């Protein structure tokens, strides 16, 4: 295509009938935006849901080839506001996109913000909402975009006295620092105040100081807050869960004050509705230490370390039943969900994962699947829930292409892989402000991996493979082979090389297409699981991503994964029967490689020390 339009040929104007600004993949919070065409008054984009703004222009806006076209964006930051002009240059590109009389959607990506401009060569157009909803004319949209518009964040109320461990609990559960009101002066924070961490903007925290003895005001405030949120029509504004936190009391201490007893009674009698409430007993590690000190030393001196730990856990369980669970059940009933958690000591991740899983199950049951997906997206404790949410998102629409071609009809393989990739990355919700995981370079690396991995030896499909140990061993080998701690990591797949020709082909239902989709989904999931293992909720760098890619690529597991997919495809009935059972078989294959939250601490303990904070180019030479 030529770089400029033929100046000798008259060019008809374009008509802009609508604009969508989708910032669901960006760490920026777009407060407002307006369309600017030179010599014309700015047109605001006023309506929106979730992390997207949308505006229809009736009549459509006129755009000439001589005009300049830009979007003025206003970002909301913790220190105030920030402004930016996003120019659409050269404007000729928009004219090439749309032939006279045809309707087209022009897309521009700026810092992970997707901007869609509805164009037409005809000034009489239908409403943009109708056009954007047509599968025949619109670009493929990730399913997570639809979920994030309805429920962009997991909204949680955490109740507990000062010192009970709320801040530490939130920081560990959602992989952030200083998420709560520690920066506010006493009395400044109210239950309606929303706390959103810049390190993880997929959850909103409301904080309550708990119920002090003899104080009724806060009890009424909490009841009123829950009632108001319950009555709100939009899922994004509703409260999705409550964590009621207590520090496990010492001997003779009282667990429940009068206000707490009244609150639990309200829940038992149905006054608070179906809102999921989980009672959280904090500082479980402190209880274990106390129980271990009370053990009879003459009895335990000849026991193994593991036996002493089991005896300590049994003593702690008995103490919990006496001082925590019995008083709780008296006022809340026997079906009140409760968990013990710790943010310190051995196996504390296991206790946090139990809290997150309990919460997610309750949210799914009482609020709905969109909110439960956001629970899994927001949390940064359990990789198994990330995989579960990816499956839930995939099975809603695009994974059905594994058994039916309908979702990808007349689309290029690259476009199909794009939405599969975006949905999976969105669910994992890494701290990726630079957008490395959605960059063209990383997408290219993952696409080429589908073709480049050698097939390993024939695998036993029923064997439980130790994926985590295999990856850790490979990581150790890679790091030991580096020339120095700061030496670049060389990925065997070059990001800048043009991808294979098949990605530009129009999707057709075939065994090769199905295998490529399955390989891409599992390869990407396992690379991200490896990245979760090595990154430990820190800000991502390309160096960290490259280590995850190389570790998976070089491990014996990658070839085995591809071989299992091929063996599975030969035995499956995808092309003969487009049914749920066939898709469920693939899901079980994916789940067989999950690393549990309980395994993560032990695996991380085996990893060599490495600095992944520094950045480096995608393509480096050894």
Tab-separated table of N, CA, C and O in Angstrom, residues 170-229:
chain	number	residue	atom	x	y	z
A	170	UNK	N	-4.215	-7.929	53.597
A	170	UNK	CA	-4.537	-7.384	52.272
A	170	UNK	C	-3.296	-7.361	51.378
A	170	UNK	O	-3.345	-7.743	50.202
A	171	UNK	N	-2.180	-6.899	51.926
A	171	UNK	CA	-0.959	-6.810	51.131
A	171	UNK	C	-0.551	-8.162	50.570
A	171	UNK	O	-0.146	-8.279	49.402
A	172	UNK	N	-0.624	-9.200	51.393
A	172	UNK	CA	-0.221	-10.527	50.938
A	172	UNK	C	-1.257	-11.154	50.002
A	172	UNK	O	-0.897	-11.806	49.025
A	173	UNK	N	-2.532	-10.970	50.295
A	173	UNK	CA	-3.575	-11.603	49.483
A	173	UNK	C	-3.639	-11.027	48.076
A	173	UNK	O	-3.907	-11.760	47.111
A	174	UNK	N	-3.358	-9.733	47.945
A	174	UNK	CA	-3.494	-9.079	46.645
A	174	UNK	C	-2.151	-8.614	46.067
A	174	UNK	O	-2.125	-7.907	45.053
A	175	UNK	N	-1.049	-9.008	46.698
A	175	UNK	CA	0.267	-8.743	46.137
A	175	UNK	C	0.603	-7.276	46.008
A	175	UNK	O	1.131	-6.843	44.982
A	176	UNK	N	0.319	-6.487	47.064
A	176	UNK	CA	0.575	-5.042	47.017
A	176	UNK	C	1.314	-4.619	48.276
A	176	UNK	O	1.593	-5.415	49.167
A	177	UNK	N	1.604	-3.320	48.326
A	177	UNK	CA	2.208	-2.729	49.510
A	177	UNK	C	1.357	-1.545	49.949
A	177	UNK	O	0.922	-0.746	49.127
A	178	UNK	N	1.127	-1.460	51.259
A	178	UNK	CA	0.410	-0.315	51.831
A	178	UNK	C	-0.928	-0.055	51.156
A	178	UNK	O	-1.235	1.060	50.735
A	179	UNK	N	-1.734	-1.128	51.056
A	179	UNK	CA	-3.026	-0.990	50.373
A	179	UNK	C	-4.067	-0.302	51.234
A	179	UNK	O	-5.040	0.233	50.726
A	180	UNK	N	-3.895	-0.320	52.554
A	180	UNK	CA	-4.968	0.161	53.421
A	180	UNK	C	-4.703	1.570	53.903
A	180	UNK	O	-3.940	2.322	53.316
A	181	UNK	N	-5.301	1.922	55.010
A	181	UNK	CA	-5.345	3.311	55.444
A	181	UNK	C	-4.142	3.724	56.274
A	181	UNK	O	-4.214	4.698	57.015
A	182	UNK	N	-3.035	3.013	56.158
A	182	UNK	CA	-1.886	3.331	56.996
A	182	UNK	C	-1.347	4.726	56.746
A	182	UNK	O	-0.691	5.312	57.597
A	183	UNK	N	-1.660	5.283	55.566
A	183	UNK	CA	-1.150	6.621	55.251
A	183	UNK	C	-2.086	7.733	55.748
A	183	UNK	O	-1.744	8.909	55.675
A	184	UNK	N	-3.269	7.348	56.214
A	184	UNK	CA	-4.243	8.366	56.624
A	184	UNK	C	-4.102	8.669	58.109
A	184	UNK	O	-3.657	7.852	58.895
A	185	UNK	N	-4.503	9.858	58.474
A	185	UNK	CA	-4.492	10.240	59.877
A	185	UNK	C	-5.682	9.600	60.597
A	185	UNK	O	-6.708	9.319	59.982
A	186	UNK	N	-5.566	9.360	61.903
A	186	UNK	CA	-6.679	8.756	62.639
A	186	UNK	C	-7.965	9.555	62.441
A	186	UNK	O	-7.982	10.772	62.554
A	187	UNK	N	-9.035	8.834	62.125
A	187	UNK	CA	-10.333	9.473	61.952
A	187	UNK	C	-10.597	9.970	60.543
A	187	UNK	O	-11.707	10.363	60.233
A	188	UNK	N	-9.577	9.958	59.656
A	188	UNK	CA	-9.775	10.468	58.302
A	188	UNK	C	-10.548	9.491	57.429
A	188	UNK	O	-11.390	9.868	56.635
A	189	UNK	N	-10.209	8.210	57.538
A	189	UNK	CA	-10.792	7.215	56.661
A	189	UNK	C	-12.223	6.905	57.070
A	189	UNK	O	-12.545	6.802	58.252
A	190	UNK	N	-13.111	6.752	56.090
A	190	UNK	CA	-14.479	6.342	56.344
A	190	UNK	C	-14.735	5.069	55.560
A	190	UNK	O	-14.000	4.724	54.634
A	191	UNK	N	-15.811	4.384	55.910
A	191	UNK	CA	-16.113	3.124	55.266
A	191	UNK	C	-16.416	3.306	53.784
A	191	UNK	O	-16.220	2.383	52.980
A	192	UNK	N	-16.874	4.489	53.374
A	192	UNK	CA	-17.183	4.732	51.966
A	192	UNK	C	-15.946	5.042	51.134
A	192	UNK	O	-16.017	5.023	49.898
A	193	UNK	N	-14.834	5.340	51.784
A	193	UNK	CA	-13.625	5.674	51.042
A	193	UNK	C	-13.100	4.448	50.306
A	193	UNK	O	-13.003	3.356	50.877
A	194	UNK	N	-12.771	4.612	49.028
A	194	UNK	CA	-12.262	3.522	48.205
A	194	UNK	C	-10.735	3.576	48.166
A	194	UNK	O	-10.166	4.615	47.818
A	195	UNK	N	-10.105	2.461	48.496
A	195	UNK	CA	-8.655	2.369	48.419
A	195	UNK	C	-8.297	1.465	47.247
A	195	UNK	O	-8.692	0.292	47.210
A	196	UNK	N	-7.563	2.026	46.288
A	196	UNK	CA	-7.138	1.288	45.097
A	196	UNK	C	-5.626	1.383	45.010
A	196	UNK	O	-5.064	2.476	44.985
A	197	UNK	N	-4.963	0.247	44.962
A	197	UNK	CA	-3.510	0.236	44.922
A	197	UNK	C	-3.018	0.414	43.492
A	197	UNK	O	-3.530	-0.233	42.569
A	198	UNK	N	-2.022	1.264	43.268
A	198	UNK	CA	-1.451	1.389	41.921
A	198	UNK	C	-0.731	0.111	41.481
A	198	UNK	O	-0.478	-0.070	40.291
A	199	UNK	N	-0.409	-0.763	42.427
A	199	UNK	CA	0.265	-2.019	42.080
A	199	UNK	C	-0.713	-3.123	41.697
A	199	UNK	O	-0.309	-4.147	41.159
A	200	UNK	N	-2.007	-2.914	41.972
A	200	UNK	CA	-3.035	-3.892	41.612
A	200	UNK	C	-4.379	-3.181	41.664
A	200	UNK	O	-5.011	-3.091	42.717
A	201	UNK	N	-4.809	-2.681	40.508
A	201	UNK	CA	-6.045	-1.893	40.484
A	201	UNK	C	-7.278	-2.740	40.215
A	201	UNK	O	-8.337	-2.219	39.883
A	202	UNK	N	-7.164	-4.060	40.388
A	202	UNK	CA	-8.293	-4.945	40.153
A	202	UNK	C	-9.096	-5.234	41.426
A	202	UNK	O	-9.941	-6.123	41.426
A	203	UNK	N	-8.816	-4.535	42.503
A	203	UNK	CA	-9.672	-4.654	43.677
A	203	UNK	C	-9.842	-3.291	44.333
A	203	UNK	O	-8.976	-2.425	44.238
A	204	UNK	N	-10.989	-3.118	44.963
A	204	UNK	CA	-11.301	-1.912	45.731
A	204	UNK	C	-11.494	-2.330	47.183
A	204	UNK	O	-12.273	-3.244	47.477
A	205	UNK	N	-10.785	-1.664	48.074
A	205	UNK	CA	-10.856	-1.981	49.495
A	205	UNK	C	-11.650	-0.917	50.233
A	205	UNK	O	-11.413	0.278	50.073
A	206	UNK	N	-12.603	-1.368	51.036
A	206	UNK	CA	-13.269	-0.526	52.028
A	206	UNK	C	-12.839	-1.022	53.400
A	206	UNK	O	-12.827	-2.232	53.658
A	207	UNK	N	-12.499	-0.110	54.277
A	207	UNK	CA	-11.925	-0.471	55.571
A	207	UNK	C	-12.847	-0.021	56.694
A	207	UNK	O	-13.375	1.099	56.681
A	208	UNK	N	-13.051	-0.904	57.672
A	208	UNK	CA	-13.819	-0.556	58.863
A	208	UNK	C	-13.015	-0.929	60.096
A	208	UNK	O	-12.378	-1.984	60.128
A	209	UNK	N	-13.064	-0.089	61.112
A	209	UNK	CA	-12.219	-0.256	62.292
A	209	UNK	C	-12.709	-1.328	63.255
A	209	UNK	O	-12.076	-1.597	64.273
A	210	UNK	N	-13.833	-1.970	62.939
A	210	UNK	CA	-14.331	-3.001	63.834
A	210	UNK	C	-15.296	-2.446	64.864
A	210	UNK	O	-15.673	-1.270	64.834
A	211	UNK	N	-15.689	-3.291	65.805
A	211	UNK	CA	-16.718	-2.941	66.763
A	211	UNK	C	-16.122	-2.906	68.169
A	211	UNK	O	-15.841	-3.943	68.767
A	212	UNK	N	-15.918	-1.701	68.667
A	212	UNK	CA	-15.338	-1.538	69.992
A	212	UNK	C	-16.405	-1.773	71.061
A	212	UNK	O	-17.601	-1.595	70.819
A	213	UNK	N	-15.976	-2.162	72.282
A	213	UNK	CA	-16.943	-2.397	73.367
A	213	UNK	C	-17.785	-1.153	73.641
A	213	UNK	O	-17.259	-0.040	73.746
A	214	UNK	N	-19.086	-1.346	73.739
A	214	UNK	CA	-19.990	-0.252	74.085
A	214	UNK	C	-20.257	0.731	72.968
A	214	UNK	O	-20.942	1.727	73.168
A	215	UNK	N	-19.725	0.490	71.772
A	215	UNK	CA	-19.899	1.441	70.660
A	215	UNK	C	-20.912	0.884	69.665
A	215	UNK	O	-20.714	-0.187	69.105
A	216	UNK	N	-22.002	1.623	69.432
A	216	UNK	CA	-23.032	1.180	68.511
A	216	UNK	C	-22.952	1.878	67.154
A	216	UNK	O	-23.487	1.380	66.166
A	217	UNK	N	-22.290	3.041	67.128
A	217	UNK	CA	-22.275	3.827	65.893
A	217	UNK	C	-21.676	3.037	64.736
A	217	UNK	O	-22.231	3.020	63.627
A	218	UNK	N	-20.527	2.392	64.958
A	218	UNK	CA	-19.877	1.706	63.848
A	218	UNK	C	-20.678	0.500	63.371
A	218	UNK	O	-20.670	0.167	62.187
A	219	UNK	N	-21.370	-0.162	64.276
A	219	UNK	CA	-22.237	-1.266	63.882
A	219	UNK	C	-23.308	-0.774	62.920
A	219	UNK	O	-23.568	-1.397	61.877
A	220	UNK	N	-23.917	0.353	63.241
A	220	UNK	CA	-24.947	0.916	62.357
A	220	UNK	C	-24.349	1.387	61.036
A	220	UNK	O	-24.976	1.248	59.978
A	221	UNK	N	-23.132	1.931	61.089
A	221	UNK	CA	-22.463	2.383	59.867
A	221	UNK	C	-22.218	1.207	58.930
A	221	UNK	O	-22.455	1.289	57.718
A	222	UNK	N	-21.737	0.092	59.475
A	222	UNK	CA	-21.455	-1.088	58.653
A	222	UNK	C	-22.734	-1.673	58.072
A	222	UNK	O	-22.810	-2.015	56.888
A	223	UNK	N	-23.766	-1.784	58.903
A	223	UNK	CA	-25.048	-2.300	58.411
A	223	UNK	C	-25.599	-1.426	57.291
A	223	UNK	O	-26.068	-1.929	56.252
A	224	UNK	N	-25.528	-0.115	57.488
A	224	UNK	CA	-26.033	0.817	56.476
A	224	UNK	C	-25.237	0.709	55.191
A	224	UNK	O	-25.804	0.720	54.093
A	225	UNK	N	-23.910	0.600	55.312
A	225	UNK	CA	-23.053	0.499	54.130
A	225	UNK	C	-23.392	-0.754	53.328
A	225	UNK	O	-23.535	-0.700	52.095
A	226	UNK	N	-23.515	-1.892	54.010
A	226	UNK	CA	-23.839	-3.138	53.317
A	226	UNK	C	-25.209	-3.029	52.643
A	226	UNK	O	-25.394	-3.459	51.494
A	227	UNK	N	-26.169	-2.418	53.327
A	227	UNK	CA	-27.503	-2.251	52.753
A	227	UNK	C	-27.501	-1.363	51.525
A	227	UNK	O	-28.163	-1.666	50.520
A	228	UNK	N	-26.766	-0.254	51.583
A	228	UNK	CA	-26.709	0.665	50.438
A	228	UNK	C	-26.048	0.003	49.238
A	228	UNK	O	-26.506	0.154	48.098
A	229	UNK	N	-24.959	-0.694	49.482
A	229	UNK	CA	-24.264	-1.354	48.376
A	229	UNK	C	-25.113	-2.462	47.760
A	229	UNK	O	-25.088	-2.686	46.551
